[in-house]
Short mmCIF file of C-alpha atoms in Angstrom, two decimals:
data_model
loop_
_atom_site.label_atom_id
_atom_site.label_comp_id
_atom_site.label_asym_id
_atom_site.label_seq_id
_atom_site.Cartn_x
_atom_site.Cartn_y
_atom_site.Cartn_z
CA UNK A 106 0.00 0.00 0.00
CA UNK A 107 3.19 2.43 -0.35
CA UNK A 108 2.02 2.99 -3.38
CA UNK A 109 -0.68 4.58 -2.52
CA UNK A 110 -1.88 8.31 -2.88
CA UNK A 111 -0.83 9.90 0.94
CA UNK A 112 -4.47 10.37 2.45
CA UNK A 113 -5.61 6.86 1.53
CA UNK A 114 -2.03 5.40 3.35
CA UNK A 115 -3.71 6.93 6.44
CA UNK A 116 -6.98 5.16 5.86
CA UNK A 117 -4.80 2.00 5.39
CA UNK A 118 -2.33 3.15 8.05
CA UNK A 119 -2.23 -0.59 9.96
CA UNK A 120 -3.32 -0.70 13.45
CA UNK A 121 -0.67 -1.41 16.11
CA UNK A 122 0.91 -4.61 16.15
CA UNK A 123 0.03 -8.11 17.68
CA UNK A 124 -3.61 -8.80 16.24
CA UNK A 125 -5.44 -12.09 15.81
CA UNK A 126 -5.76 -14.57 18.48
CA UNK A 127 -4.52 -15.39 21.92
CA UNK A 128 -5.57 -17.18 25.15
CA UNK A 129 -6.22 -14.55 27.24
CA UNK A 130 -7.01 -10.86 26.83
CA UNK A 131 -4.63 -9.75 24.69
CA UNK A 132 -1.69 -6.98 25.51
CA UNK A 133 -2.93 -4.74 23.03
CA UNK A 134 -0.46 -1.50 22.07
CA UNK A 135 -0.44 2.16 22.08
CA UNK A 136 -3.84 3.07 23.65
CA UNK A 137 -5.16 0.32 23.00
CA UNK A 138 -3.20 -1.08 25.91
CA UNK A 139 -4.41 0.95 28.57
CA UNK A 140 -6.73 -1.41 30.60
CA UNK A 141 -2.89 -2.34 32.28
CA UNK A 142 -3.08 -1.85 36.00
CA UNK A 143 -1.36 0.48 37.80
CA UNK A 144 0.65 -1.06 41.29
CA UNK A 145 -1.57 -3.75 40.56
CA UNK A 146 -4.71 -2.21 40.81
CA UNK A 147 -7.05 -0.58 38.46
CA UNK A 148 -7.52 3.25 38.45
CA UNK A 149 -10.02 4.81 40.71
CA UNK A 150 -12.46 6.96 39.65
CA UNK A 151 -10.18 9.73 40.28
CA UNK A 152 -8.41 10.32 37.46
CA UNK A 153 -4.88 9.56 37.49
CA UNK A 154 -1.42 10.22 35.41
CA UNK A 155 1.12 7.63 35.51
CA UNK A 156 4.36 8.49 33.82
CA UNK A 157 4.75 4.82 33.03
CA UNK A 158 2.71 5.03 30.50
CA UNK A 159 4.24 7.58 28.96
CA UNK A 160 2.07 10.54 30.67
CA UNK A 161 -1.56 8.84 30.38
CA UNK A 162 -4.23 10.55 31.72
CA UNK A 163 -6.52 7.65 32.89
CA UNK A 164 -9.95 7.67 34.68
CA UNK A 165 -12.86 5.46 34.88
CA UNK A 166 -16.26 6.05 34.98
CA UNK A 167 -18.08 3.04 35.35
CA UNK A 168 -17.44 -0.19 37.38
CA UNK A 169 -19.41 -2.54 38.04
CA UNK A 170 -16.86 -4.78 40.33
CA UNK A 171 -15.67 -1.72 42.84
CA UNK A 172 -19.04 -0.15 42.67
CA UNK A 173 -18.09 3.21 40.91
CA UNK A 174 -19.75 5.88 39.08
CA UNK A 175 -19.70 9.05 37.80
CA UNK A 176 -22.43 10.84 36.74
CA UNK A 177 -21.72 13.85 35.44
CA UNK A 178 -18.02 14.72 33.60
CA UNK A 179 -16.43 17.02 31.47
CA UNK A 180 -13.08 17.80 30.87
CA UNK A 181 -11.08 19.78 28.58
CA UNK A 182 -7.26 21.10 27.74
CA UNK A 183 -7.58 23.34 30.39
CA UNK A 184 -8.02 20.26 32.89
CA UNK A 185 -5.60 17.36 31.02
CA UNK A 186 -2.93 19.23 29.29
CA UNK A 187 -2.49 16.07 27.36
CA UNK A 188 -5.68 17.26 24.89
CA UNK A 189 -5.40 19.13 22.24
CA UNK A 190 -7.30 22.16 22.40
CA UNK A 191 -10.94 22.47 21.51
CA UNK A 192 -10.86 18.32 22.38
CA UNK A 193 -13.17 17.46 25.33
CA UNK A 194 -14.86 14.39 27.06
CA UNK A 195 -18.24 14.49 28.11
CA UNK A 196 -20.08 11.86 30.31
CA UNK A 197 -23.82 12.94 31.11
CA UNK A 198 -27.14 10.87 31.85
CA UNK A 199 -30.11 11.37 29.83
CA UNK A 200 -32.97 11.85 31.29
CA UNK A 201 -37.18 10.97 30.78
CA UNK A 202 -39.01 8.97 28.58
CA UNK A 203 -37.93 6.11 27.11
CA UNK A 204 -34.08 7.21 27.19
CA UNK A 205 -34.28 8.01 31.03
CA UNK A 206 -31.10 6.84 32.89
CA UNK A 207 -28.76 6.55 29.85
CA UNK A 208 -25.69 7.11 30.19
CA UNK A 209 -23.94 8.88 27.23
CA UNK A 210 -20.40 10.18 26.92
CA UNK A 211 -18.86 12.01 24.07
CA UNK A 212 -15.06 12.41 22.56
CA UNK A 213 -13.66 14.86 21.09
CA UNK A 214 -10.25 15.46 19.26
CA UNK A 215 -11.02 18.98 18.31
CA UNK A 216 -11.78 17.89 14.73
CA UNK A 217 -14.22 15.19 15.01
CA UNK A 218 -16.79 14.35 17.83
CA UNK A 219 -18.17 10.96 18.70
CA UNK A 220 -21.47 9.97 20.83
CA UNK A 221 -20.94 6.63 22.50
CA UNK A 222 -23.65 4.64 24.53
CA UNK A 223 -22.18 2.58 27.39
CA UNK A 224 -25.55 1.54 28.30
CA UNK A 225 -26.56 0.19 25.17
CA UNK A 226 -23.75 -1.28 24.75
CA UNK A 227 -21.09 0.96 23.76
CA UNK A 228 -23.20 1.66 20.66
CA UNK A 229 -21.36 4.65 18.97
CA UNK A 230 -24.92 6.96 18.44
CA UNK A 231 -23.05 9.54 15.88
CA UNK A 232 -19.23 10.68 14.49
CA UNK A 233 -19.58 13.92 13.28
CA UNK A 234 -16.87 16.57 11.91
CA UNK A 235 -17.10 19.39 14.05
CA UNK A 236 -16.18 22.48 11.35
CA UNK A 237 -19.01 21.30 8.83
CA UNK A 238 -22.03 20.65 10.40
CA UNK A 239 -23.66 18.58 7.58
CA UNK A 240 -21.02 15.70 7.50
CA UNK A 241 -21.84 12.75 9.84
CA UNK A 242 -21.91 9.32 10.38
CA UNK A 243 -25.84 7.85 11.42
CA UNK A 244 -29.32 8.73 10.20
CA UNK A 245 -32.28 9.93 11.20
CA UNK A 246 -34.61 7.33 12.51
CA UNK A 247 -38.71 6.88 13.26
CA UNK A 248 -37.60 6.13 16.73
CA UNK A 249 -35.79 8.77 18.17
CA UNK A 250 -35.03 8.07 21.96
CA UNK A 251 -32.00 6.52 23.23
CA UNK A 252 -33.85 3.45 24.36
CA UNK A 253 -32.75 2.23 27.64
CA UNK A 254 -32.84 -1.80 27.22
CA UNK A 255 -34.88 -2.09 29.90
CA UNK A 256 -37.96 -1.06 27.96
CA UNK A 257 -37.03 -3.48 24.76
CA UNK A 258 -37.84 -7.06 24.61
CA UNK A 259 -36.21 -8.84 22.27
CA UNK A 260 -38.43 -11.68 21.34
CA UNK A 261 -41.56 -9.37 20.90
CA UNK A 262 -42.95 -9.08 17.57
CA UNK A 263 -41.63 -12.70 16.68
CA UNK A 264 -38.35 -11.92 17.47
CA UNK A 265 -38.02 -8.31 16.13
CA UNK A 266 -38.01 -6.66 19.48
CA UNK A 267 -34.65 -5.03 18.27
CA UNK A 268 -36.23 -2.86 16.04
CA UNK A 269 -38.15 -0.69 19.20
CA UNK A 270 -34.76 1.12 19.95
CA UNK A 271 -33.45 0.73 16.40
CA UNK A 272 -31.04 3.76 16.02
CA UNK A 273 -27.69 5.25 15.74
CA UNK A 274 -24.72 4.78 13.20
CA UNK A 275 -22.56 1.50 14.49
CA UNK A 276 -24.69 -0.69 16.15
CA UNK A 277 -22.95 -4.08 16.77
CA UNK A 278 -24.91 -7.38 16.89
CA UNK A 279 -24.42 -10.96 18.25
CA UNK A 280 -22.60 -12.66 20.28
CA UNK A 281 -23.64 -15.58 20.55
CA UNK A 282 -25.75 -14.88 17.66
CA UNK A 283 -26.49 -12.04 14.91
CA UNK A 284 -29.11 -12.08 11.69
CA UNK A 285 -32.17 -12.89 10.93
CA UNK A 286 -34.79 -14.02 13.99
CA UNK A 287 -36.04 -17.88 14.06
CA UNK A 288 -35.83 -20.97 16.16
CA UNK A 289 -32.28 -23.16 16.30
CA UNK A 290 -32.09 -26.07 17.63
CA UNK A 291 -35.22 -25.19 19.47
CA UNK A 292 -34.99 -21.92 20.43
CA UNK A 293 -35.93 -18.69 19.88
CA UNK A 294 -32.92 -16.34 18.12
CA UNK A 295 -34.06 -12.82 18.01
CA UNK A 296 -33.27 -10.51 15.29
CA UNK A 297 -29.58 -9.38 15.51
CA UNK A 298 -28.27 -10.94 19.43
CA UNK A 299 -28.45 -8.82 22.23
CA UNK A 300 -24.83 -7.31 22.87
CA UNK A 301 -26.56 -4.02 21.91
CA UNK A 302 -28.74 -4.24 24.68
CA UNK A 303 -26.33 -5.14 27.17
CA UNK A 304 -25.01 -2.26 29.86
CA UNK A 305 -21.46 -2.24 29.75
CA UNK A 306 -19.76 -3.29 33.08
CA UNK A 307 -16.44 -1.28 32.77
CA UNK A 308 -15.87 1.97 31.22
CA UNK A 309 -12.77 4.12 31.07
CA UNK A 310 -11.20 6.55 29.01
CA UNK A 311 -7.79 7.45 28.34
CA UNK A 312 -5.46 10.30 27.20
CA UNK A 313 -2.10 9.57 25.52
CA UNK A 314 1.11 12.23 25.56
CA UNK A 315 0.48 12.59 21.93
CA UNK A 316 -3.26 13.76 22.73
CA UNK A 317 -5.11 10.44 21.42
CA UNK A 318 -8.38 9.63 23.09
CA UNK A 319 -9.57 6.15 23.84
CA UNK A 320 -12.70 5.21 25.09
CA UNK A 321 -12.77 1.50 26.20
CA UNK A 322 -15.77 -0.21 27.59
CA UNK A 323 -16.70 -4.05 28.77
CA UNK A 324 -19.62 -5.90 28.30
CA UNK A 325 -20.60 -9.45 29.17
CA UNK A 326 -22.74 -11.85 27.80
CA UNK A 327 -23.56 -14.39 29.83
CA UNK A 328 -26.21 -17.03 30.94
CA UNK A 329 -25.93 -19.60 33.83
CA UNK A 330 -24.52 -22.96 32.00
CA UNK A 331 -24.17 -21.32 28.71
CA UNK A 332 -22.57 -19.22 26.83
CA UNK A 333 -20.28 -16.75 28.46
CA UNK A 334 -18.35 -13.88 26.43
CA UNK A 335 -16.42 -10.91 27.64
CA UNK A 336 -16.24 -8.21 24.45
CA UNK A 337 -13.81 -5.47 25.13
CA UNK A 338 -15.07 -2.57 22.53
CA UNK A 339 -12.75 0.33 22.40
CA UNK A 340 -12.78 3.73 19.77
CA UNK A 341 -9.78 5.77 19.39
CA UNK A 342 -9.10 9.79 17.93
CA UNK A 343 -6.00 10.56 17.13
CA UNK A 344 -5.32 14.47 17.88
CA UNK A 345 -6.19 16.51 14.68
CA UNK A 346 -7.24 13.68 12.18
CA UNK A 347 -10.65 13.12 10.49
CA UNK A 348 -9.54 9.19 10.74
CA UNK A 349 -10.76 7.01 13.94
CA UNK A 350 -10.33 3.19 15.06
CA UNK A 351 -12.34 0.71 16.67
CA UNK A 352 -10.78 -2.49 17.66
CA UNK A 353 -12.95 -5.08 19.69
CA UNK A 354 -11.85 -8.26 21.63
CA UNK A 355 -14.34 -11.07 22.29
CA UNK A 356 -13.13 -13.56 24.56
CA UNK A 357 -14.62 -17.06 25.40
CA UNK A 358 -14.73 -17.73 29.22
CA UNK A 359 -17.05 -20.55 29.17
CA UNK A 360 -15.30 -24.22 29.27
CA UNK A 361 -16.71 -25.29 25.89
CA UNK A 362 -16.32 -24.28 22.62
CA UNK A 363 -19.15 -21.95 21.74
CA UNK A 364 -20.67 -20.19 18.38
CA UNK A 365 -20.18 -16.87 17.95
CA UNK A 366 -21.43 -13.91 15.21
CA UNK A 367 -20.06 -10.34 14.71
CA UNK A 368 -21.94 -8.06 13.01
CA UNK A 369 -21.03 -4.33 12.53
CA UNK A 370 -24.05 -2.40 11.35
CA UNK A 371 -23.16 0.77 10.66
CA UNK A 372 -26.48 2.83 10.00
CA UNK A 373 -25.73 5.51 7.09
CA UNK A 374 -28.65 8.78 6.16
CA UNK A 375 -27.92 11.87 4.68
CA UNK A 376 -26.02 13.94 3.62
CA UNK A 377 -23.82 10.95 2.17
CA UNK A 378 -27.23 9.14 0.89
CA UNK A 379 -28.97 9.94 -1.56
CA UNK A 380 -30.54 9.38 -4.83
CA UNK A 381 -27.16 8.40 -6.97
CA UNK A 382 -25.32 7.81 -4.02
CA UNK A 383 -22.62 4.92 -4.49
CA UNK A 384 -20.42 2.52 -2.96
CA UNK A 385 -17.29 1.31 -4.20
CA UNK A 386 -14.54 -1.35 -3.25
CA UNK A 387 -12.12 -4.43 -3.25
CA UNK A 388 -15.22 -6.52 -3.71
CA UNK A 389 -14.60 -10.32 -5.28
CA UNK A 390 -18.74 -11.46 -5.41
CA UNK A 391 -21.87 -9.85 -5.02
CA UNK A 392 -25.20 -12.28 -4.58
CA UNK A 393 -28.72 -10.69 -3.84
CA UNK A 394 -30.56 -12.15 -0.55
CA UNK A 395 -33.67 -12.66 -2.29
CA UNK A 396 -35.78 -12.32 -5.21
CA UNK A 397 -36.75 -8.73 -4.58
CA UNK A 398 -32.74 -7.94 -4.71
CA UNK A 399 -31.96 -9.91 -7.31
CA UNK A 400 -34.68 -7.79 -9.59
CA UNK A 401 -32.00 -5.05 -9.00
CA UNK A 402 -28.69 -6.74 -8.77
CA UNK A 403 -26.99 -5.11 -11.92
CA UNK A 404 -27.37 -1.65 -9.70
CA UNK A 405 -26.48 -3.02 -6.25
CA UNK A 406 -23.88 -0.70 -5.74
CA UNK A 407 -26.08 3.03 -6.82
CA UNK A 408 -28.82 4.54 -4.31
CA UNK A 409 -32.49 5.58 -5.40
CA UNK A 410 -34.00 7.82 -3.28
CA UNK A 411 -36.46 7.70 -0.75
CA UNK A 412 -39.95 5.98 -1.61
CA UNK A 413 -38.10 3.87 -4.17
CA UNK A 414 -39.02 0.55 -2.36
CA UNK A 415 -43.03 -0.20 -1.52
CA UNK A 416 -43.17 0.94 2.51
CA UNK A 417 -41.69 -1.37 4.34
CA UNK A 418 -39.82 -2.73 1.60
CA UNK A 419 -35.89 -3.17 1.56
CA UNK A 420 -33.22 -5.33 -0.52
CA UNK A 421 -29.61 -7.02 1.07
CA UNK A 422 -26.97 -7.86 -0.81
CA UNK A 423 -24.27 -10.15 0.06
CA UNK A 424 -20.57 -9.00 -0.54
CA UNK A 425 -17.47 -11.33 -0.41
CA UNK A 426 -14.71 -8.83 -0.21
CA UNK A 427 -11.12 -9.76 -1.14
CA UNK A 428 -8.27 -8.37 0.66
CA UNK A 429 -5.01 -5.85 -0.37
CA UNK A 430 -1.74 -7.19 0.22
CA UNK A 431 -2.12 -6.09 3.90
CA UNK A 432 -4.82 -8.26 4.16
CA UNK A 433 -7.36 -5.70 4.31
CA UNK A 434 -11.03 -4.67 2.52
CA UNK A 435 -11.66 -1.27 1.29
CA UNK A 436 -14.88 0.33 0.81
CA UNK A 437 -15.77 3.67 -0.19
CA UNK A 438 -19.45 5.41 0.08
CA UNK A 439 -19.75 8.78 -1.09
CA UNK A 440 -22.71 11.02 -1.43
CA UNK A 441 -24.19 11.57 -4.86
CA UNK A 442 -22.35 14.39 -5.79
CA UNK A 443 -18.85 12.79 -4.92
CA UNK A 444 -18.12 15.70 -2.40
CA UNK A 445 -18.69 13.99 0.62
CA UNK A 446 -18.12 10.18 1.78
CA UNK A 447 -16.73 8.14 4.14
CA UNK A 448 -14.01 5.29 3.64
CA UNK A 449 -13.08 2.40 5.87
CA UNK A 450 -10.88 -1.19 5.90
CA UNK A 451 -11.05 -3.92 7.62
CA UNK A 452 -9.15 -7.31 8.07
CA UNK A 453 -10.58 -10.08 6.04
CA UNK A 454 -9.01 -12.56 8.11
CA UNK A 455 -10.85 -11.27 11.06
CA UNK A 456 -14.65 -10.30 8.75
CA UNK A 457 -14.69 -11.98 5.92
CA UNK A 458 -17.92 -10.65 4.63
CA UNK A 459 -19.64 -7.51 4.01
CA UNK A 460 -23.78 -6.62 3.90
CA UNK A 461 -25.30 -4.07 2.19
CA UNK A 462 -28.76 -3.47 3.19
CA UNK A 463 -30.32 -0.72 1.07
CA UNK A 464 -33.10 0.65 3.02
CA UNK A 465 -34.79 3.22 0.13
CA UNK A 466 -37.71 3.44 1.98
CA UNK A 467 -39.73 6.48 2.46
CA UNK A 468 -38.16 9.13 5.22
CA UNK A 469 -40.96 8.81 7.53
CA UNK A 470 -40.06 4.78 7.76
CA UNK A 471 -36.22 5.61 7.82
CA UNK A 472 -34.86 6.36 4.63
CA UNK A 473 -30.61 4.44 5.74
CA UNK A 474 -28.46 1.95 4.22
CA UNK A 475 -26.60 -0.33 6.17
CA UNK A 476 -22.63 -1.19 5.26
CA UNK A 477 -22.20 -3.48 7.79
CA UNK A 478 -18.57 -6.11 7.83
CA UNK A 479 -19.44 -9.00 9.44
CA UNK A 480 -18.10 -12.94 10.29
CA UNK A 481 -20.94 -13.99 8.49
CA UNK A 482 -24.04 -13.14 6.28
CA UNK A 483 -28.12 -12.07 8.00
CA UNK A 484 -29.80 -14.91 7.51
CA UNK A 485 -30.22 -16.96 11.04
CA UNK A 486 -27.75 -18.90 12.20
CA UNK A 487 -29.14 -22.29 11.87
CA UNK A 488 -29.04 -21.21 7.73
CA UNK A 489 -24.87 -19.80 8.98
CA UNK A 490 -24.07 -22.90 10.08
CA UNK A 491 -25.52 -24.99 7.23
CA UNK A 492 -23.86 -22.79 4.88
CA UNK A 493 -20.09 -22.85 6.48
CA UNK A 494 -20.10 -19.23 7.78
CA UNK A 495 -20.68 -19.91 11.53
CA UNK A 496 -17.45 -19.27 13.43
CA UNK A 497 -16.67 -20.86 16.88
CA UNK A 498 -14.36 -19.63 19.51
CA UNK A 499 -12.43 -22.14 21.52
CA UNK A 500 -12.34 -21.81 25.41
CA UNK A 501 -10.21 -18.89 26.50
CA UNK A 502 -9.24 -17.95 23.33
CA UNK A 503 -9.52 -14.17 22.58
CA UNK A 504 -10.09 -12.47 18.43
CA UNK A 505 -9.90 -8.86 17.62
CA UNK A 506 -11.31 -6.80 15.54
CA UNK A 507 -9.74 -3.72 13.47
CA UNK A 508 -11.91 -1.05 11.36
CA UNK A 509 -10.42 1.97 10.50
CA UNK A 510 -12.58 4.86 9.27
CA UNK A 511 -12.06 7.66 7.18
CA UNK A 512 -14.88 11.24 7.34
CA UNK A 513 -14.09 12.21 3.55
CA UNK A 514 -15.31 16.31 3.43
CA UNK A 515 -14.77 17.27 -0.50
CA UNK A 516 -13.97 16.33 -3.80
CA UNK A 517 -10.03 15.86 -3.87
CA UNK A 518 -10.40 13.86 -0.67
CA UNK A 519 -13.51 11.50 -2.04
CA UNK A 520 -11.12 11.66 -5.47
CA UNK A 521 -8.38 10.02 -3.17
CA UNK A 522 -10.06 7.29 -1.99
CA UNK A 523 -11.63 6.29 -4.96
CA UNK A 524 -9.00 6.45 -6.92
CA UNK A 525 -6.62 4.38 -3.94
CA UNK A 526 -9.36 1.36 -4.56
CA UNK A 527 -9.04 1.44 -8.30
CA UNK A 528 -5.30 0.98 -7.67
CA UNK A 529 -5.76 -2.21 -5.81
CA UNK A 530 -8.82 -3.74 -7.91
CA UNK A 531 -7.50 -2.51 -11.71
CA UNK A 532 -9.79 -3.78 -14.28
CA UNK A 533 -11.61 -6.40 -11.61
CA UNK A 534 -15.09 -6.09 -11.54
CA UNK A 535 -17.19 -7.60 -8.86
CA UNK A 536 -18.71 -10.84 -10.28
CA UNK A 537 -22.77 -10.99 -10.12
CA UNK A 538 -23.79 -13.87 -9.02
CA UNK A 539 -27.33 -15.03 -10.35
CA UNK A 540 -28.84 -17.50 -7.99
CA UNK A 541 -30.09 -15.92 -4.35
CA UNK A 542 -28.30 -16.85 -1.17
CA UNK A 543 -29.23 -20.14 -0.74
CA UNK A 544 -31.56 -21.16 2.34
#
């Protein structure tokens, strides 16, 4: 990728060293690393700087274990010296309605802003670039509460309980299951898992010397004599860039080896959809879901606009992406007049697929499209496992995660991007493939 035009090398700009798999939470570098303990203990919820780690500002805000809180937070340069100016964190509780004790906390690097929600959790809400208001990352939907998880049952609706608090840009689904709702082996499998409704247990952000934020926070899913998974979901700024990194850890603590899904949906609305919208990308096969898809296949990858589906109507395609020689996807969406976008990669070791849902439904219903990496395709996970996608996870054993993501704010840098794909894929066209994901 040295070949590369300069802004897309940051986009592809590897994340720190020692990824893939291990057998216990993994020592992962730079920020990244920054759940370490300090004399052997874990920080307060006074915030602390250890010089150890190079001048880290460190404080957490929610713990489960100790029993600590804090409700209200804000800090800026003016407090830790370590962040840039104009960069801030912001924890706050919302409060009434449906969204009534939910917590939220924002980051800031002084360039872009991001809205994460440990309580559904750590579902990042919105990114946004802070000098040009009408560039974001999430949507505008019909429901427009943060919904607590207390009010959302999951198996209502025949499984589509998800849908009540449906919202936000990068909602992540599974564990133990993602896709479509049905009955395995059994039992009931509701529509996307429930790590999104889960309240994370540990929460903690983090301040480098350079002036890089990381917000880190735990969640566990777990039932008595079942499955039992510790996910580790963290989102990094680096100090004056319009790029930002998630890496997640899931780790198996049960004694048996268990299923697992992965599912990153990130939700995406105006101003980068639209009616000639388009996405582009290292992609190796494309197969519609169903019949309604397939009517449209040839134009999988360009946006109508809203009201172009019946109400209620959508269409999912099915991407196999094939990897750089870094081992990573690249995918570009940009707004119809190529002016805005965003671009992000991913390890196709670690997601080895990609949906596009294409939502043109009318604006009142939620006019989004979903661009969503994933270990595996919607459909349920008894149809997963038939099909060869369902991944297991061995006792103990920890996988990460890496996106990288790129806010793209005008022609030369959309230009960029594109053009970096077009290096990689040449003359390779995605192939069409004509019969419908099979059941």
């Amino acid at each position: 990728m040295h070949r590369l035009a300069r802004v897309c090398n940051q986009m592809a700009t590897a994340l720190n060293a020692a990824q893939g798999e291990g057998t216990h939470e993994p020592q992962l570098n730079s920020q990244f690393n920054s759940r370490q303990s300090v004399n052997g203990k874990y920080a307060s919820s006074d915030a602390t700087l250890d010089s150890s780690f190079g001048g880290t500002f460190r404080k957490v805000l929610l713990n489960t274990k100790t029993n600590e809180y804090v409700d209200n937070w804000h800090v800026t340069h003016s407090e830790v010296h370590q962040l840039p100016k104009n960069a801030y964190v912001t924890k706050r509780r919302l409060k009434g309605g449906l969204q009534d004790n939910v917590d939220v906390i924002e980051i800031c690097n002084g360039l872009i802003k991001a809205t994460v929600v440990p309580t559904r959790g750590m579902t990042i809400q919105r990114v946004e670039l802070i000098d040009e208001k009408d560039l974001s990352l999430g949507w505008e939907s019909p429901v427009k509460s943060v919904v607590h998880p207390y009010y959302v049952n999951l198996e209502d609706n025949n499984g589509l309980g998800w849908l009540y608090s449906f919202n936000g840009w990068m909602v992540r689904c599974g564990v133990e299951w993602s896709g479509h709702p049905g009955v395995d082996n059994g039992r009931m499998t509701s529509l996307h898992g429930k790590i999104a409704h889960i309240p994370a247990t540990e929460v903690e952000v983090s301040v480098d010397g350079s002036g890089g934020i990381l917000l880190r926070g735990k969640v566990h899913e777990v039932w008595f004599k079942g499955a039992n998974f510790e996910v580790w979901m963290g989102l990094e700024l680096s100090p004056g860039s319009k790029t930002f990194k998630i890496r997640d850890t899931v780790t198996n603590l049960s004694p048996k080896t268990q299923e697992f899904s992965l599912l990153y949906h990130a939700n995406y609305g105006k101003p980068i959809l639209g009616k000639g919208a388009k996405i582009f990308g290292t992609f190796d096969t494309v197969q519609a879901f169903d019949m309604e898809a397939k009517k449209d296949l040839k134009n999988w990858d360009v946006y109508q606009g809203p009201g172009y589906v019946a109400p209620g109507g959508e269409r999912l395609y099915c991407v196999t992406p094939f990897p750089d020689n870094n081992g990573k996807a690249h995918v570009l969406f940009q707004n119809p007049n190529a002016e805005k976008g965003v671009a992000f990669t991913f390890k196709t070791s670690q997601l080895p697929y990609l949906s596009v849902w294409k939502n043109e439904d009318t604006v009142a219903n939620g006019y989004v499209t979903g661009i969503e990496p994933g270990t595996g395709f919607p459909p349920n996970r008894s149809i997963e496992r038939k099909a060869g996608r369902q991944q297991t996870i061995r006792p103990n054993q920890t996988k990460v995660f890496d996106l990288e993501f790129t806010l793209l704010s005008n022609k030369r840098e959309v230009g960029y991007a594109r053009d970096s794909i077009t290096m990689i894929v040449g003359d390779r066209a995605p192939r069409l493939l004509e019969q419908i994901l099979p059941r």
